[in-house]
Amino acid sequence: MSKIVADFFIRHALDQTRSTNDIARELAEMGAPEGMLVTARRQTAGRGRRGNAWESTEGNVFLSLVLRPQGSAQVAAQVSFVMANAVRELVAHRIPGVPIQLKWPNDVLCDGKKISGILLEAGAPSDGGIAWLIAGLGINVSTKPASRTDATALHYEGDTRSDADTVIADFCERFLSWYEKWQLDGFEAVRTAWLAHAHGLARPIQIRLPHEIIDAIFDGVDETGALLARLADGSLRKVTGGEVYFGSPG
Ligand code: BTN
């Protein structure tokens, strides 16, 4: 690990915890600096997006990073693209030749199957900014959820040599490089790299909002990270929340 990377991350390695996001949040609220990295071999209550559970058996990567980016909550949400770029590179490096795609807002797919997910949680806003950001990351290294046929793991894709610790070290290098680029140069380079591997571009999507369902075509992401949905009348609608389903409705 380079000195710059070693200087940025402070690793708090646990054998087992409920959710590394919970521990990172507690540490952030107690004033932990940016770069505090909580890892666990197992989670007993790992969380995914939309209230889903994240199966967390030993052998995979479960980590949560405390970050303190400047700017609004919307700008901080760009960290999921920063993280996804780092994970995509990591996976592509380990299983060359297998198509790796990024699914809005933050899944990493390997030949169409999910290999990694990201869960961002932000601390209460202050002065328009956020107090802290927890970037939680799961990467399937040796096992995939038994309950899902649309998931995979590095070992299932041919990389049987990687283990959780080597993947974490690799992730730290790649994440810090993208994070520094984002902080210095802004979102554009992150967005361009993400779009180059985006899943479902120009294909149908369905966006389910609390009081509305929108069928549209996925037209990419804008300069802030919002999803661009092209409606039937040709107009573009920006989407920052809701549930987005890729593929034809029904
Ligand atoms: C998703 O795709 O739904 C997001 C999954 C995020 C899982 C990671 S594992 C480490 C961290 N701790 C959690 O409880 N969740 C995140």
CSV table of C-alpha atoms and ligand atoms in Angstrom, one decimal:
chain,number,residue,atom,x,y,z
A,1,MET,CA,0.0,0.0,0.0
A,2,SER,CA,1.4,3.4,-0.9
A,3,LYS,CA,2.2,5.9,1.9
A,4,ILE,CA,-0.5,8.3,0.7
A,5,VAL,CA,-3.1,5.5,0.9
A,6,ALA,CA,-1.8,4.3,4.2
A,7,ASP,CA,-1.9,7.9,5.6
A,8,PHE,CA,-5.5,8.4,4.5
A,9,PHE,CA,-7.2,5.3,5.9
A,10,ILE,CA,-7.4,4.3,9.5
A,11,ARG,CA,-8.7,0.7,9.6
A,12,HIS,CA,-10.9,-0.5,12.4
A,13,ALA,CA,-11.1,-4.3,11.7
A,14,LEU,CA,-13.8,-6.3,13.3
A,15,ASP,CA,-14.6,-10.0,13.3
A,16,GLN,CA,-18.3,-9.6,13.5
A,17,THR,CA,-20.8,-6.7,13.9
A,18,ARG,CA,-24.4,-5.9,13.0
A,19,SER,CA,-23.5,-3.6,10.2
A,20,THR,CA,-20.2,-1.8,9.5
A,21,ASN,CA,-22.3,1.3,8.5
A,22,ASP,CA,-23.7,1.4,12.0
A,23,ILE,CA,-20.2,1.4,13.6
A,24,ALA,CA,-18.8,3.9,11.1
A,25,ARG,CA,-21.8,6.2,11.9
A,26,GLU,CA,-21.1,6.0,15.6
A,27,LEU,CA,-17.5,6.8,15.0
A,28,ALA,CA,-18.4,9.7,12.7
A,29,GLU,CA,-20.7,11.1,15.3
A,30,MET,CA,-17.9,10.9,17.8
A,31,GLY,CA,-15.7,12.9,15.5
A,32,ALA,CA,-13.8,10.3,13.6
A,33,PRO,CA,-11.9,11.8,10.7
A,34,GLU,CA,-12.3,11.3,7.0
A,35,GLY,CA,-10.6,8.0,6.1
A,36,MET,CA,-11.8,6.0,9.1
A,37,LEU,CA,-12.5,2.5,7.5
A,38,VAL,CA,-14.6,0.0,9.4
A,39,THR,CA,-14.3,-3.6,8.1
A,40,ALA,CA,-15.9,-6.8,9.3
A,41,ARG,CA,-15.5,-10.5,8.4
A,42,ARG,CA,-19.2,-11.1,9.1
A,43,GLN,CA,-22.2,-8.9,9.6
A,44,THR,CA,-25.3,-10.1,11.5
A,45,ALA,CA,-27.6,-7.4,10.2
A,46,GLY,CA,-26.0,-6.2,6.9
A,47,ARG,CA,-28.2,-3.6,5.1
A,48,GLY,CA,-28.8,-3.0,1.5
A,49,ARG,CA,-30.7,-0.2,-0.2
A,50,ARG,CA,-34.5,0.1,0.0
A,51,GLY,CA,-34.5,-1.7,3.3
A,52,ASN,CA,-33.2,-5.0,1.9
A,53,ALA,CA,-30.9,-7.2,3.9
A,54,TRP,CA,-27.4,-7.8,2.7
A,55,GLU,CA,-26.3,-11.4,3.2
A,56,SER,CA,-23.0,-11.1,5.0
A,57,THR,CA,-21.2,-14.5,5.5
A,58,GLU,CA,-17.5,-14.7,5.9
A,59,GLY,CA,-15.3,-14.5,2.8
A,60,ASN,CA,-16.7,-11.4,1.3
A,61,VAL,CA,-15.9,-7.7,1.7
A,62,PHE,CA,-18.0,-5.6,4.1
A,63,LEU,CA,-16.6,-2.1,4.7
A,64,SER,CA,-17.8,1.4,5.6
A,65,LEU,CA,-15.8,4.5,5.1
A,66,VAL,CA,-16.3,7.8,7.0
A,67,LEU,CA,-16.0,10.7,4.6
A,68,ARG,CA,-16.5,14.4,5.1
A,69,PRO,CA,-16.9,15.9,1.6
A,70,GLN,CA,-17.7,19.6,1.2
A,71,GLY,CA,-20.9,20.6,-0.4
A,72,SER,CA,-24.6,19.7,-0.4
A,73,ALA,CA,-26.1,16.2,0.1
A,74,GLN,CA,-26.6,16.0,-3.6
A,75,VAL,CA,-22.9,16.6,-4.3
A,76,ALA,CA,-22.0,14.1,-1.6
A,77,ALA,CA,-24.2,11.5,-3.4
A,78,GLN,CA,-21.6,11.6,-6.3
A,79,VAL,CA,-19.4,9.5,-4.0
A,80,SER,CA,-21.4,6.5,-5.1
A,81,PHE,CA,-20.1,7.0,-8.7
A,82,VAL,CA,-16.6,7.5,-7.3
A,83,MET,CA,-16.8,4.3,-5.4
A,84,ALA,CA,-18.4,2.4,-8.3
A,85,ASN,CA,-15.6,3.4,-10.7
A,86,ALA,CA,-13.0,2.1,-8.2
A,87,VAL,CA,-14.9,-1.2,-7.7
A,88,ARG,CA,-15.4,-1.6,-11.5
A,89,GLU,CA,-11.7,-1.2,-12.1
A,90,LEU,CA,-10.9,-3.6,-9.3
A,91,VAL,CA,-13.2,-6.3,-10.6
A,92,ALA,CA,-12.2,-5.8,-14.2
A,93,HIS,CA,-8.5,-6.2,-13.2
A,94,ARG,CA,-9.3,-9.5,-11.4
A,95,ILE,CA,-11.5,-11.1,-14.1
A,96,PRO,CA,-10.2,-9.7,-17.4
A,97,GLY,CA,-12.4,-10.3,-20.4
A,98,VAL,CA,-15.7,-10.4,-18.4
A,99,PRO,CA,-18.0,-7.4,-19.1
A,100,ILE,CA,-18.4,-5.3,-16.0
A,101,GLN,CA,-21.2,-2.7,-16.0
A,102,LEU,CA,-22.4,0.0,-13.6
A,103,LYS,CA,-26.1,0.1,-12.9
A,104,TRP,CA,-27.5,3.4,-11.7
A,105,PRO,CA,-27.2,4.5,-9.0
A,106,ASN,CA,-24.6,2.2,-7.6
A,107,ASP,CA,-24.5,-1.5,-8.4
A,108,VAL,CA,-21.6,-3.2,-10.1
A,109,LEU,CA,-22.6,-6.0,-12.5
A,110,CYS,CA,-20.4,-8.8,-13.8
A,111,ASP,CA,-21.8,-10.2,-17.0
A,112,GLY,CA,-25.2,-9.0,-15.9
A,113,LYS,CA,-25.0,-10.4,-12.3
A,114,LYS,CA,-24.6,-8.2,-9.2
A,115,ILE,CA,-21.2,-8.5,-7.6
A,116,SER,CA,-21.1,-5.4,-5.5
A,117,GLY,CA,-23.5,-2.8,-3.9
A,118,ILE,CA,-23.0,0.5,-2.3
A,119,LEU,CA,-25.0,2.1,0.5
A,120,LEU,CA,-24.5,5.8,1.2
A,121,GLU,CA,-25.8,7.3,4.5
A,122,ALA,CA,-25.4,11.0,5.3
A,123,GLY,CA,-25.4,12.8,8.6
A,124,ALA,CA,-27.9,15.6,9.4
A,125,PRO,CA,-27.4,18.6,7.1
A,126,SER,CA,-25.7,21.7,8.6
A,127,ASP,CA,-25.5,25.0,6.7
A,128,GLY,CA,-26.6,23.2,3.6
A,129,GLY,CA,-23.8,20.7,3.8
A,130,ILE,CA,-23.6,17.3,5.5
A,131,ALA,CA,-21.9,16.5,8.8
A,132,TRP,CA,-20.6,13.2,7.5
A,133,LEU,CA,-21.0,10.6,4.8
A,134,ILE,CA,-20.8,6.9,5.4
A,135,ALA,CA,-20.0,5.0,2.2
A,136,GLY,CA,-20.8,1.3,2.8
A,137,LEU,CA,-19.6,-1.3,0.3
A,138,GLY,CA,-20.1,-5.0,-0.1
A,139,ILE,CA,-18.2,-7.0,-2.7
A,140,ASN,CA,-18.9,-10.7,-3.2
A,141,VAL,CA,-15.5,-12.4,-3.2
A,142,SER,CA,-16.0,-16.0,-2.4
A,143,THR,CA,-19.7,-16.4,-1.8
A,144,LYS,CA,-22.9,-15.1,-3.4
A,145,PRO,CA,-26.3,-14.9,-1.7
A,146,ALA,CA,-28.0,-18.3,-1.8
A,147,SER,CA,-31.4,-16.7,-2.3
A,148,ARG,CA,-30.5,-14.8,-5.5
A,149,THR,CA,-29.8,-16.2,-9.0
A,150,ASP,CA,-28.8,-12.7,-10.3
A,151,ALA,CA,-25.7,-12.4,-8.1
A,152,THR,CA,-22.2,-13.6,-8.5
A,153,ALA,CA,-18.8,-13.4,-6.8
A,154,LEU,CA,-15.2,-13.1,-7.9
A,155,HIS,CA,-14.6,-16.8,-7.2
A,156,TYR,CA,-17.5,-17.8,-9.4
A,157,GLU,CA,-16.2,-15.7,-12.2
A,158,GLY,CA,-12.8,-17.4,-12.3
A,159,ASP,CA,-10.7,-15.4,-9.8
A,160,THR,CA,-10.3,-18.0,-7.0
A,161,ARG,CA,-7.1,-16.4,-5.6
A,162,SER,CA,-8.6,-13.2,-4.2
A,163,ASP,CA,-9.6,-13.0,-0.6
A,164,ALA,CA,-11.4,-10.2,1.3
A,165,ASP,CA,-8.2,-8.6,2.7
A,166,THR,CA,-6.4,-8.3,-0.7
A,167,VAL,CA,-9.6,-6.9,-2.3
A,168,ILE,CA,-9.9,-4.3,0.5
A,169,ALA,CA,-6.3,-3.2,0.0
A,170,ASP,CA,-6.8,-2.9,-3.7
A,171,PHE,CA,-10.1,-1.0,-3.2
A,172,CYS,CA,-8.4,1.5,-0.9
A,173,GLU,CA,-5.8,2.4,-3.6
A,174,ARG,CA,-8.3,2.7,-6.4
A,175,PHE,CA,-10.9,4.5,-4.3
A,176,LEU,CA,-8.5,7.2,-3.0
A,177,SER,CA,-7.2,7.9,-6.5
A,178,TRP,CA,-10.8,8.5,-7.8
A,179,TYR,CA,-11.8,10.4,-4.7
A,180,GLU,CA,-8.9,12.8,-5.0
A,181,LYS,CA,-9.6,13.3,-8.7
A,182,TRP,CA,-13.2,14.1,-7.9
A,183,GLN,CA,-12.2,16.5,-5.2
A,184,LEU,CA,-9.7,18.3,-7.3
A,185,ASP,CA,-11.4,18.3,-10.7
A,186,GLY,CA,-15.0,17.8,-9.9
A,187,PHE,CA,-17.6,15.3,-11.2
A,188,GLU,CA,-17.1,15.4,-14.9
A,189,ALA,CA,-14.2,12.8,-15.2
A,190,VAL,CA,-16.0,10.5,-12.8
A,191,ARG,CA,-19.2,10.8,-14.8
A,192,THR,CA,-17.5,10.1,-18.1
A,193,ALA,CA,-15.8,7.0,-16.8
A,194,TRP,CA,-19.0,5.8,-15.2
A,195,LEU,CA,-21.0,6.4,-18.4
A,196,ALA,CA,-18.4,4.4,-20.4
A,197,HIS,CA,-19.6,1.3,-18.5
A,198,ALA,CA,-23.2,2.2,-17.8
A,199,HIS,CA,-25.7,-0.6,-17.8
A,200,GLY,CA,-28.9,-0.1,-19.9
A,201,LEU,CA,-28.1,3.1,-21.8
A,202,ALA,CA,-30.8,3.9,-24.4
A,203,ARG,CA,-32.9,1.0,-23.0
A,204,PRO,CA,-36.3,1.1,-21.3
A,205,ILE,CA,-36.5,1.9,-17.6
A,206,GLN,CA,-39.4,2.2,-15.2
A,207,ILE,CA,-39.1,4.8,-12.4
A,208,ARG,CA,-41.5,4.2,-9.4
A,209,LEU,CA,-42.0,7.4,-7.4
A,210,PRO,CA,-44.3,7.6,-4.4
A,211,HIS,CA,-47.3,8.9,-6.5
A,212,GLU,CA,-46.2,8.2,-10.0
A,213,ILE,CA,-44.8,5.5,-12.3
A,214,ILE,CA,-42.7,6.7,-15.3
A,215,ASP,CA,-41.8,4.5,-18.3
A,216,ALA,CA,-38.9,6.0,-20.1
A,217,ILE,CA,-35.6,5.4,-21.8
A,218,PHE,CA,-32.4,5.6,-19.8
A,219,ASP,CA,-30.5,8.6,-21.3
A,220,GLY,CA,-27.5,8.6,-18.9
A,221,VAL,CA,-26.7,10.9,-15.9
A,222,ASP,CA,-26.4,14.7,-15.9
A,223,GLU,CA,-23.6,16.8,-14.6
A,224,THR,CA,-24.8,16.4,-11.0
A,225,GLY,CA,-25.4,12.6,-11.1
A,226,ALA,CA,-29.1,12.7,-11.5
A,227,LEU,CA,-30.6,10.0,-13.8
A,228,LEU,CA,-31.8,11.3,-17.2
A,229,ALA,CA,-35.1,9.7,-18.3
A,230,ARG,CA,-36.3,10.4,-21.9
A,231,LEU,CA,-40.1,10.5,-21.9
A,232,ALA,CA,-42.3,9.4,-24.7
A,233,ASP,CA,-42.8,13.0,-25.9
A,234,GLY,CA,-39.0,13.3,-26.2
A,235,SER,CA,-38.4,15.5,-23.2
A,236,LEU,CA,-35.9,14.7,-20.5
A,237,ARG,CA,-36.7,14.3,-16.9
A,238,LYS,CA,-34.2,14.3,-14.1
A,239,VAL,CA,-34.6,11.7,-11.4
A,240,THR,CA,-32.7,11.6,-8.1
A,241,GLY,CA,-34.8,9.2,-6.1
A,242,GLY,CA,-37.4,6.5,-6.4
A,243,GLU,CA,-37.0,3.0,-7.5
A,244,VAL,CA,-35.6,2.4,-10.9
A,245,TYR,CA,-36.1,-0.8,-12.8
A,246,PHE,CA,-34.2,-1.6,-15.9
A,247,GLY,CA,-35.8,-3.5,-18.8
A,248,SER,CA,-39.2,-3.4,-20.4
A,249,PRO,CA,-42.2,-2.9,-18.0
A,250,GLY,CA,-44.2,-5.9,-17.1
B,1,BTN,C1,-27.1,-2.6,-2.0
B,1,BTN,O1,-26.8,-2.9,-3.1
B,1,BTN,O2,-28.3,-2.7,-1.7
B,1,BTN,C2,-26.2,-2.0,-1.0
B,1,BTN,C3,-25.4,-3.0,-0.2
B,1,BTN,C4,-24.4,-2.4,0.7
B,1,BTN,C5,-23.8,-3.5,1.6
B,1,BTN,C6,-22.7,-3.0,2.5
B,1,BTN,S1,-21.8,-4.3,3.3
B,1,BTN,C7,-21.0,-3.1,4.2
B,1,BTN,C8,-22.0,-2.0,4.6
B,1,BTN,N1,-22.7,-2.4,5.8
B,1,BTN,C9,-24.0,-2.6,5.6
B,1,BTN,O3,-24.8,-3.0,6.4
B,1,BTN,N2,-24.3,-2.4,4.3
B,1,BTN,C10,-23.1,-2.0,3.6
